[in-house]
Amino acid sequence: MSVFDAIIVGGGLAGSTAAYVLAKQGLEVLIVERGNYSGSKNMTGGRLYAHSLEKIIPDFTKEAPVERRVDKEYIGMLTEKDAFVIKYHSPRLAAAGSDSYVVLRGKFDRWLFDKAEEAGAITAAGVKVDQLIVEDSRVTGVICAGEEIRANVVILADGVHSLLAEKAGLREKVHPSQVAVGVKEVYQLPAKVIEERFGLAGEEGAACLFAGTPTNGLTGGGFLYTNRESLSVGLVLSLQHIGENNKTVEEMFTNFVSHPEIAPLIKDGKLLERSGHMVPEAGLSMVSTLFGDGFLICGDAAGFCLNIGYMVRGMDLAIASGELAAKAVIKAKEKEDYTASSLKVYKTLLDDSFIMHDLSVYKKFPAFIENERLFNQYPTMISNMMADIFVIDGTPAIPLRKRMKKHISAAGIMNLVRDGIRGVRSL
């Protein structure tokens, strides 16, 4: 029975990237995807920062099914009826090396999966891996529908839960505090309508993030991304706090898309799809086992996701970790040594990359955003401040300083000071 150099479980961005890199180097690779096609189970909003994949497939955007290049950033705080939104528009967002693109994972993942196959990887979609083969504490293959398939290394890129790794005792079980629930809807609209509503031209796109009432005061936020002829709209909420709320996820989502700031943007849109998914949310503290005898873990399965409020990243980390996992396998093959001591080079490569560096820089942020004031009191405070600045109703004027002090006092001066210091330190 032939033995693959590597079997990759999961055909998302991390798995397909690893398969592509390995196949390009002539290794015998099998990539197994549970969905009927790669991307069928993925629902990211979503935004891809191009730098990771650009290094692997130069000029990939010329052939990949990207939607729009992000040229405009919107950050907003919402109360029940009000919105305070900051916009940043700059050509620097679109410059080579710092460009990013809105993608629909059902299209994009499929393209990258096919690229791995073109490079020489054997692909199998619609196939579920039931369990890992572990012999003498070493992973030696997988079992699919009762059939054993052997490999020198198994790369686990099977998503945030990585049930295979948990079942085999290779990593800790994911805790509710480490993940969030993502819900998303896609609304079809003509390209011209989207461009008019967001002030876009040609290939330009917008990325919008919102905090406050979208999550009814819970940790999380809302998002809206512009595709070519559709909008991706959704919420992300910390899983551990959902039961503490007086609204269901469905009610929160309905309120979000009905908000006066959001409703006009999706008006007359035709609902194309609705989806839900778990996403890693705890940053560096979620990263546990990354390698061992005969196996590596990458992408969401490894916990590689970064949410710092004004920016959410996961795809660029997944792609880069898939590439580094492949490089570790290549080095192991050169020595014909697939033990943990050999595959440890994967951790070294990660430590030298932007992945572990960025996760380390923002390691305190997940704890900081657990502060409910960020999603409740402060959006209300800012909304009231803006009302006092801009609403003129004929009543005698009060000095602006006194009006602002009133709102700051209501929120608690010491709370603001403490939260400000914690926020600065976490960033």
PDB file of C-alpha atoms in Angstrom, residues 17-246:
ATOM      1  CA  THR A  17      -2.376  26.315   0.579  1.00  0.00           C
ATOM      2  CA  ALA A  18      -0.413  23.519   2.243  1.00  0.00           C
ATOM      3  CA  ALA A  19      -1.434  21.108  -0.525  1.00  0.00           C
ATOM      4  CA  TYR A  20      -0.467  23.603  -3.233  1.00  0.00           C
ATOM      5  CA  VAL A  21       2.987  24.288  -1.760  1.00  0.00           C
ATOM      6  CA  LEU A  22       3.725  20.583  -1.226  1.00  0.00           C
ATOM      7  CA  ALA A  23       2.503  19.546  -4.661  1.00  0.00           C
ATOM      8  CA  LYS A  24       4.592  22.266  -6.331  1.00  0.00           C
ATOM      9  CA  GLN A  25       7.631  20.668  -4.702  1.00  0.00           C
ATOM     10  CA  GLY A  26       6.712  17.277  -6.134  1.00  0.00           C
ATOM     11  CA  LEU A  27       5.496  15.623  -2.932  1.00  0.00           C
ATOM     12  CA  GLU A  28       2.638  13.125  -3.029  1.00  0.00           C
ATOM     13  CA  VAL A  29      -0.282  14.842  -1.341  1.00  0.00           C
ATOM     14  CA  LEU A  30      -3.886  13.935  -0.630  1.00  0.00           C
ATOM     15  CA  ILE A  31      -6.281  16.658   0.498  1.00  0.00           C
ATOM     16  CA  VAL A  32      -9.636  15.539   1.913  1.00  0.00           C
ATOM     17  CA  GLU A  33     -12.593  17.938   2.203  1.00  0.00           C
ATOM     18  CA  ARG A  34     -15.801  16.979   3.985  1.00  0.00           C
ATOM     19  CA  GLY A  35     -18.004  19.429   2.069  1.00  0.00           C
ATOM     20  CA  ASN A  36     -19.336  18.659  -1.396  1.00  0.00           C
ATOM     21  CA  TYR A  37     -16.860  21.265  -2.588  1.00  0.00           C
ATOM     22  CA  SER A  38     -14.236  23.365  -0.871  1.00  0.00           C
ATOM     23  CA  GLY A  39     -15.828  26.432   0.697  1.00  0.00           C
ATOM     24  CA  SER A  40     -19.294  24.902   0.925  1.00  0.00           C
ATOM     25  CA  LYS A  41     -19.102  25.041   4.746  1.00  0.00           C
ATOM     26  CA  ASN A  42     -17.233  28.341   5.100  1.00  0.00           C
ATOM     27  CA  MET A  43     -19.116  31.596   5.646  1.00  0.00           C
ATOM     28  CA  THR A  44     -16.540  34.277   6.464  1.00  0.00           C
ATOM     29  CA  GLY A  45     -17.828  37.811   5.896  1.00  0.00           C
ATOM     30  CA  GLY A  46     -15.193  38.166   4.599  1.00  0.00           C
ATOM     31  CA  ARG A  47     -11.987  40.022   3.919  1.00  0.00           C
ATOM     32  CA  LEU A  48      -8.711  38.613   2.678  1.00  0.00           C
ATOM     33  CA  TYR A  49      -5.503  40.561   3.271  1.00  0.00           C
ATOM     34  CA  ALA A  50      -3.580  39.669   0.128  1.00  0.00           C
ATOM     35  CA  HIS A  51       0.037  39.641   1.367  1.00  0.00           C
ATOM     36  CA  SER A  52       0.144  35.964   2.423  1.00  0.00           C
ATOM     37  CA  LEU A  53      -1.162  34.457  -0.797  1.00  0.00           C
ATOM     38  CA  GLU A  54       0.589  37.005  -2.995  1.00  0.00           C
ATOM     39  CA  LYS A  55       3.948  35.585  -1.880  1.00  0.00           C
ATOM     40  CA  ILE A  56       2.847  32.079  -2.867  1.00  0.00           C
ATOM     41  CA  ILE A  57       0.882  32.818  -6.058  1.00  0.00           C
ATOM     42  CA  PRO A  58       2.047  36.193  -7.412  1.00  0.00           C
ATOM     43  CA  ASP A  59      -0.713  38.295  -9.003  1.00  0.00           C
ATOM     44  CA  PHE A  60      -3.321  35.786  -7.839  1.00  0.00           C
ATOM     45  CA  THR A  61      -6.058  38.423  -7.989  1.00  0.00           C
ATOM     46  CA  LYS A  62      -5.851  38.412 -11.784  1.00  0.00           C
ATOM     47  CA  GLU A  63      -7.355  34.909 -11.840  1.00  0.00           C
ATOM     48  CA  ALA A  64      -8.898  34.355  -8.402  1.00  0.00           C
ATOM     49  CA  PRO A  65     -12.622  35.066  -7.850  1.00  0.00           C
ATOM     50  CA  VAL A  66     -12.172  38.087  -5.584  1.00  0.00           C
ATOM     51  CA  GLU A  67     -15.134  40.441  -5.224  1.00  0.00           C
ATOM     52  CA  ARG A  68     -13.962  43.997  -4.558  1.00  0.00           C
ATOM     53  CA  ARG A  69     -10.704  45.595  -3.375  1.00  0.00           C
ATOM     54  CA  VAL A  70     -11.228  47.409  -0.060  1.00  0.00           C
ATOM     55  CA  ASP A  71     -10.599  51.131  -0.493  1.00  0.00           C
ATOM     56  CA  LYS A  72     -12.890  52.389   2.261  1.00  0.00           C
ATOM     57  CA  GLU A  73     -13.000  51.494   5.952  1.00  0.00           C
ATOM     58  CA  TYR A  74     -16.003  52.255   8.148  1.00  0.00           C
ATOM     59  CA  ILE A  75     -16.005  51.883  11.945  1.00  0.00           C
ATOM     60  CA  GLY A  76     -19.293  52.614  13.682  1.00  0.00           C
ATOM     61  CA  MET A  77     -21.005  52.636  17.056  1.00  0.00           C
ATOM     62  CA  LEU A  78     -24.754  52.103  17.035  1.00  0.00           C
ATOM     63  CA  THR A  79     -27.473  52.723  19.568  1.00  0.00           C
ATOM     64  CA  GLU A  80     -31.084  51.769  18.970  1.00  0.00           C
ATOM     65  CA  LYS A  81     -31.697  54.576  16.457  1.00  0.00           C
ATOM     66  CA  ASP A  82     -28.405  56.491  16.209  1.00  0.00           C
ATOM     67  CA  ALA A  83     -25.098  55.870  14.470  1.00  0.00           C
ATOM     68  CA  PHE A  84     -21.649  57.391  14.890  1.00  0.00           C
ATOM     69  CA  VAL A  85     -19.499  56.248  11.968  1.00  0.00           C
ATOM     70  CA  ILE A  86     -15.893  57.055  11.048  1.00  0.00           C
ATOM     71  CA  LYS A  87     -14.780  56.590   7.440  1.00  0.00           C
ATOM     72  CA  TYR A  88     -11.215  56.177   6.194  1.00  0.00           C
ATOM     73  CA  HIS A  89     -10.617  56.348   2.439  1.00  0.00           C
ATOM     74  CA  SER A  90      -7.074  56.179   1.091  1.00  0.00           C
ATOM     75  CA  PRO A  91      -5.184  54.844  -1.936  1.00  0.00           C
ATOM     76  CA  ARG A  92      -2.763  53.331   0.579  1.00  0.00           C
ATOM     77  CA  LEU A  93      -5.389  50.688   1.342  1.00  0.00           C
ATOM     78  CA  ALA A  94      -5.155  49.530  -2.274  1.00  0.00           C
ATOM     79  CA  ALA A  95      -1.374  49.735  -2.681  1.00  0.00           C
ATOM     80  CA  ALA A  96       0.425  46.540  -3.659  1.00  0.00           C
ATOM     81  CA  GLY A  97       1.450  44.651  -0.543  1.00  0.00           C
ATOM     82  CA  SER A  98      -1.189  46.259   1.672  1.00  0.00           C
ATOM     83  CA  ASP A  99      -4.232  45.546  -0.493  1.00  0.00           C
ATOM     84  CA  SER A 100      -7.158  43.465   0.706  1.00  0.00           C
ATOM     85  CA  TYR A 101     -10.209  41.993  -0.977  1.00  0.00           C
ATOM     86  CA  VAL A 102     -13.729  40.984  -0.103  1.00  0.00           C
ATOM     87  CA  VAL A 103     -14.281  37.334  -1.016  1.00  0.00           C
ATOM     88  CA  LEU A 104     -17.109  34.828  -0.984  1.00  0.00           C
ATOM     89  CA  ARG A 105     -15.597  31.664   0.449  1.00  0.00           C
ATOM     90  CA  GLY A 106     -17.768  29.308  -1.594  1.00  0.00           C
ATOM     91  CA  LYS A 107     -16.085  30.660  -4.728  1.00  0.00           C
ATOM     92  CA  PHE A 108     -12.635  31.537  -3.449  1.00  0.00           C
ATOM     93  CA  ASP A 109     -11.906  28.344  -1.515  1.00  0.00           C
ATOM     94  CA  ARG A 110     -12.999  26.268  -4.484  1.00  0.00           C
ATOM     95  CA  TRP A 111     -10.561  28.139  -6.722  1.00  0.00           C
ATOM     96  CA  LEU A 112      -7.628  27.578  -4.337  1.00  0.00           C
ATOM     97  CA  PHE A 113      -8.578  23.914  -3.884  1.00  0.00           C
ATOM     98  CA  ASP A 114      -8.513  23.521  -7.675  1.00  0.00           C
ATOM     99  CA  LYS A 115      -5.127  25.268  -7.808  1.00  0.00           C
ATOM    100  CA  ALA A 116      -3.756  22.600  -5.454  1.00  0.00           C
ATOM    101  CA  GLU A 117      -5.128  19.918  -7.763  1.00  0.00           C
ATOM    102  CA  GLU A 118      -3.571  21.616 -10.798  1.00  0.00           C
ATOM    103  CA  ALA A 119      -0.250  21.632  -8.954  1.00  0.00           C
ATOM    104  CA  GLY A 120      -0.455  17.835  -8.576  1.00  0.00           C
ATOM    105  CA  ALA A 121      -2.282  17.201  -5.314  1.00  0.00           C
ATOM    106  CA  ILE A 122      -4.885  14.429  -5.230  1.00  0.00           C
ATOM    107  CA  THR A 123      -8.143  15.997  -4.087  1.00  0.00           C
ATOM    108  CA  ALA A 124     -11.187  14.329  -2.541  1.00  0.00           C
ATOM    109  CA  ALA A 125     -14.285  16.423  -1.819  1.00  0.00           C
ATOM    110  CA  GLY A 126     -17.428  15.101  -0.156  1.00  0.00           C
ATOM    111  CA  VAL A 127     -15.325  12.701   1.942  1.00  0.00           C
ATOM    112  CA  LYS A 128     -15.408  12.641   5.742  1.00  0.00           C
ATOM    113  CA  VAL A 129     -12.386  11.595   7.762  1.00  0.00           C
ATOM    114  CA  ASP A 130     -13.737   9.530  10.641  1.00  0.00           C
ATOM    115  CA  GLN A 131     -10.612   9.322  12.756  1.00  0.00           C
ATOM    116  CA  LEU A 132      -6.857   9.486  12.791  1.00  0.00           C
ATOM    117  CA  ILE A 133      -4.703   6.384  12.814  1.00  0.00           C
ATOM    118  CA  VAL A 134      -2.441   6.573  15.850  1.00  0.00           C
ATOM    119  CA  GLU A 135       0.197   3.877  16.365  1.00  0.00           C
ATOM    120  CA  ASP A 136       2.739   3.997  19.171  1.00  0.00           C
ATOM    121  CA  SER A 137       1.689   7.610  19.889  1.00  0.00           C
ATOM    122  CA  ARG A 138       2.400   8.621  16.294  1.00  0.00           C
ATOM    123  CA  VAL A 139      -0.185   9.706  13.709  1.00  0.00           C
ATOM    124  CA  THR A 140       0.281   7.519  10.629  1.00  0.00           C
ATOM    125  CA  GLY A 141      -2.817   8.201   8.564  1.00  0.00           C
ATOM    126  CA  VAL A 142      -6.594   8.581   8.511  1.00  0.00           C
ATOM    127  CA  ILE A 143      -9.663   6.371   8.287  1.00  0.00           C
ATOM    128  CA  CYS A 144     -12.406   7.287   5.802  1.00  0.00           C
ATOM    129  CA  ALA A 145     -15.536   5.118   5.566  1.00  0.00           C
ATOM    130  CA  GLY A 146     -13.627   2.196   7.076  1.00  0.00           C
ATOM    131  CA  GLU A 147     -10.672   2.543   4.695  1.00  0.00           C
ATOM    132  CA  GLU A 148      -7.209   3.232   6.067  1.00  0.00           C
ATOM    133  CA  ILE A 149      -5.043   5.737   4.183  1.00  0.00           C
ATOM    134  CA  ARG A 150      -1.442   6.155   5.295  1.00  0.00           C
ATOM    135  CA  ALA A 151       0.885   9.152   5.256  1.00  0.00           C
ATOM    136  CA  ASN A 152       4.195  10.252   6.695  1.00  0.00           C
ATOM    137  CA  VAL A 153       2.496  13.381   8.055  1.00  0.00           C
ATOM    138  CA  VAL A 154      -1.133  14.374   8.570  1.00  0.00           C
ATOM    139  CA  ILE A 155      -1.868  18.104   8.454  1.00  0.00           C
ATOM    140  CA  LEU A 156      -5.038  19.015  10.335  1.00  0.00           C
ATOM    141  CA  ALA A 157      -6.766  22.044   8.830  1.00  0.00           C
ATOM    142  CA  ASP A 158     -10.280  20.950   9.710  1.00  0.00           C
ATOM    143  CA  GLY A 159     -11.658  24.102  11.297  1.00  0.00           C
ATOM    144  CA  VAL A 160     -12.070  25.707  14.684  1.00  0.00           C
ATOM    145  CA  HIS A 161     -13.242  22.582  16.529  1.00  0.00           C
ATOM    146  CA  SER A 162     -10.691  20.193  14.972  1.00  0.00           C
ATOM    147  CA  LEU A 163     -12.689  17.266  16.327  1.00  0.00           C
ATOM    148  CA  LEU A 164     -10.171  14.794  14.964  1.00  0.00           C
ATOM    149  CA  ALA A 165      -7.392  16.277  17.093  1.00  0.00           C
ATOM    150  CA  GLU A 166      -9.645  16.404  20.156  1.00  0.00           C
ATOM    151  CA  LYS A 167     -10.831  12.813  19.659  1.00  0.00           C
ATOM    152  CA  ALA A 168      -7.249  11.600  19.384  1.00  0.00           C
ATOM    153  CA  GLY A 169      -6.222  13.605  22.434  1.00  0.00           C
ATOM    154  CA  LEU A 170      -3.797  15.738  20.461  1.00  0.00           C
ATOM    155  CA  ARG A 171      -5.186  19.100  21.561  1.00  0.00           C
ATOM    156  CA  GLU A 172      -7.332  20.594  24.271  1.00  0.00           C
ATOM    157  CA  LYS A 173     -11.082  20.838  23.843  1.00  0.00           C
ATOM    158  CA  VAL A 174     -12.307  24.228  22.669  1.00  0.00           C
ATOM    159  CA  HIS A 175     -13.995  26.228  25.444  1.00  0.00           C
ATOM    160  CA  PRO A 176     -17.042  28.457  24.775  1.00  0.00           C
ATOM    161  CA  SER A 177     -15.030  31.500  25.898  1.00  0.00           C
ATOM    162  CA  GLN A 178     -12.592  30.896  23.037  1.00  0.00           C
ATOM    163  CA  VAL A 179     -15.057  30.978  20.165  1.00  0.00           C
ATOM    164  CA  ALA A 180     -17.787  33.169  18.751  1.00  0.00           C
ATOM    165  CA  VAL A 181     -20.946  32.496  16.788  1.00  0.00           C
ATOM    166  CA  GLY A 182     -21.010  34.083  13.348  1.00  0.00           C
ATOM    167  CA  VAL A 183     -24.269  34.556  11.431  1.00  0.00           C
ATOM    168  CA  LYS A 184     -24.419  36.038   7.945  1.00  0.00           C
ATOM    169  CA  GLU A 185     -26.809  36.849   5.135  1.00  0.00           C
ATOM    170  CA  VAL A 186     -25.947  37.720   1.534  1.00  0.00           C
ATOM    171  CA  TYR A 187     -28.204  40.143  -0.335  1.00  0.00           C
ATOM    172  CA  GLN A 188     -28.103  40.459  -4.103  1.00  0.00           C
ATOM    173  CA  LEU A 189     -28.026  43.990  -5.517  1.00  0.00           C
ATOM    174  CA  PRO A 190     -26.920  45.427  -8.877  1.00  0.00           C
ATOM    175  CA  ALA A 191     -23.300  46.575  -8.951  1.00  0.00           C
ATOM    176  CA  LYS A 192     -24.382  50.103  -9.869  1.00  0.00           C
ATOM    177  CA  VAL A 193     -26.660  50.332  -6.817  1.00  0.00           C
ATOM    178  CA  ILE A 194     -23.879  49.145  -4.491  1.00  0.00           C
ATOM    179  CA  GLU A 195     -21.449  51.653  -5.962  1.00  0.00           C
ATOM    180  CA  GLU A 196     -23.929  54.514  -5.588  1.00  0.00           C
ATOM    181  CA  ARG A 197     -24.793  53.671  -1.975  1.00  0.00           C
ATOM    182  CA  PHE A 198     -21.194  53.356  -0.837  1.00  0.00           C
ATOM    183  CA  GLY A 199     -19.632  55.942  -3.143  1.00  0.00           C
ATOM    184  CA  LEU A 200     -17.542  53.356  -4.956  1.00  0.00           C
ATOM    185  CA  ALA A 201     -16.122  53.248  -8.464  1.00  0.00           C
ATOM    186  CA  GLY A 202     -15.110  50.265 -10.570  1.00  0.00           C
ATOM    187  CA  GLU A 203     -13.410  47.607  -8.452  1.00  0.00           C
ATOM    188  CA  GLU A 204     -13.502  49.624  -5.232  1.00  0.00           C
ATOM    189  CA  GLY A 205     -15.068  48.085  -2.144  1.00  0.00           C
ATOM    190  CA  ALA A 206     -15.937  48.904   1.454  1.00  0.00           C
ATOM    191  CA  ALA A 207     -15.518  47.108   4.774  1.00  0.00           C
ATOM    192  CA  CYS A 208     -17.773  48.166   7.658  1.00  0.00           C
ATOM    193  CA  LEU A 209     -17.629  47.102  11.316  1.00  0.00           C
ATOM    194  CA  PHE A 210     -20.148  48.117  13.997  1.00  0.00           C
ATOM    195  CA  ALA A 211     -20.357  47.802  17.791  1.00  0.00           C
ATOM    196  CA  GLY A 212     -23.142  48.524  20.270  1.00  0.00           C
ATOM    197  CA  THR A 213     -26.756  47.540  19.718  1.00  0.00           C
ATOM    198  CA  PRO A 214     -25.984  44.973  16.979  1.00  0.00           C
ATOM    199  CA  THR A 215     -25.086  42.548  19.776  1.00  0.00           C
ATOM    200  CA  ASN A 216     -27.451  44.011  22.383  1.00  0.00           C
ATOM    201  CA  GLY A 217     -24.528  44.916  24.622  1.00  0.00           C
ATOM    202  CA  LEU A 218     -22.743  41.565  24.318  1.00  0.00           C
ATOM    203  CA  THR A 219     -19.132  41.130  23.242  1.00  0.00           C
ATOM    204  CA  GLY A 220     -19.057  41.127  19.461  1.00  0.00           C
ATOM    205  CA  GLY A 221     -20.185  43.272  16.582  1.00  0.00           C
ATOM    206  CA  GLY A 222     -21.777  43.594  13.192  1.00  0.00           C
ATOM    207  CA  PHE A 223     -20.159  43.664   9.762  1.00  0.00           C
ATOM    208  CA  LEU A 224     -21.034  44.589   6.205  1.00  0.00           C
ATOM    209  CA  TYR A 225     -18.856  43.933   3.145  1.00  0.00           C
ATOM    210  CA  THR A 226     -19.455  44.940  -0.463  1.00  0.00           C
ATOM    211  CA  ASN A 227     -19.226  42.163  -3.055  1.00  0.00           C
ATOM    212  CA  ARG A 228     -19.471  42.752  -6.806  1.00  0.00           C
ATOM    213  CA  GLU A 229     -23.219  42.278  -6.960  1.00  0.00           C
ATOM    214  CA  SER A 230     -24.169  41.507  -3.382  1.00  0.00           C
ATOM    215  CA  LEU A 231     -23.634  42.553   0.226  1.00  0.00           C
ATOM    216  CA  SER A 232     -22.466  40.300   3.053  1.00  0.00           C
ATOM    217  CA  VAL A 233     -24.089  41.342   6.333  1.00  0.00           C
ATOM    218  CA  GLY A 234     -23.671  39.625   9.669  1.00  0.00           C
ATOM    219  CA  LEU A 235     -23.005  39.457  13.383  1.00  0.00           C
ATOM    220  CA  VAL A 236     -20.300  37.830  15.485  1.00  0.00           C
ATOM    221  CA  LEU A 237     -21.084  37.180  19.162  1.00  0.00           C
ATOM    222  CA  SER A 238     -19.103  35.574  21.950  1.00  0.00           C
ATOM    223  CA  LEU A 239     -20.561  32.105  22.482  1.00  0.00           C
ATOM    224  CA  GLN A 240     -20.227  32.055  26.252  1.00  0.00           C
ATOM    225  CA  HIS A 241     -22.488  35.086  26.774  1.00  0.00           C
ATOM    226  CA  ILE A 242     -25.368  34.319  24.416  1.00  0.00           C
ATOM    227  CA  GLY A 243     -27.495  32.696  27.113  1.00  0.00           C
ATOM    228  CA  GLU A 244     -27.102  35.765  29.348  1.00  0.00           C
ATOM    229  CA  ASN A 245     -29.007  38.005  26.928  1.00  0.00           C
ATOM    230  CA  ASN A 246     -32.709  38.807  26.754  1.00  0.00           C
TER     231      ASN A 246
END
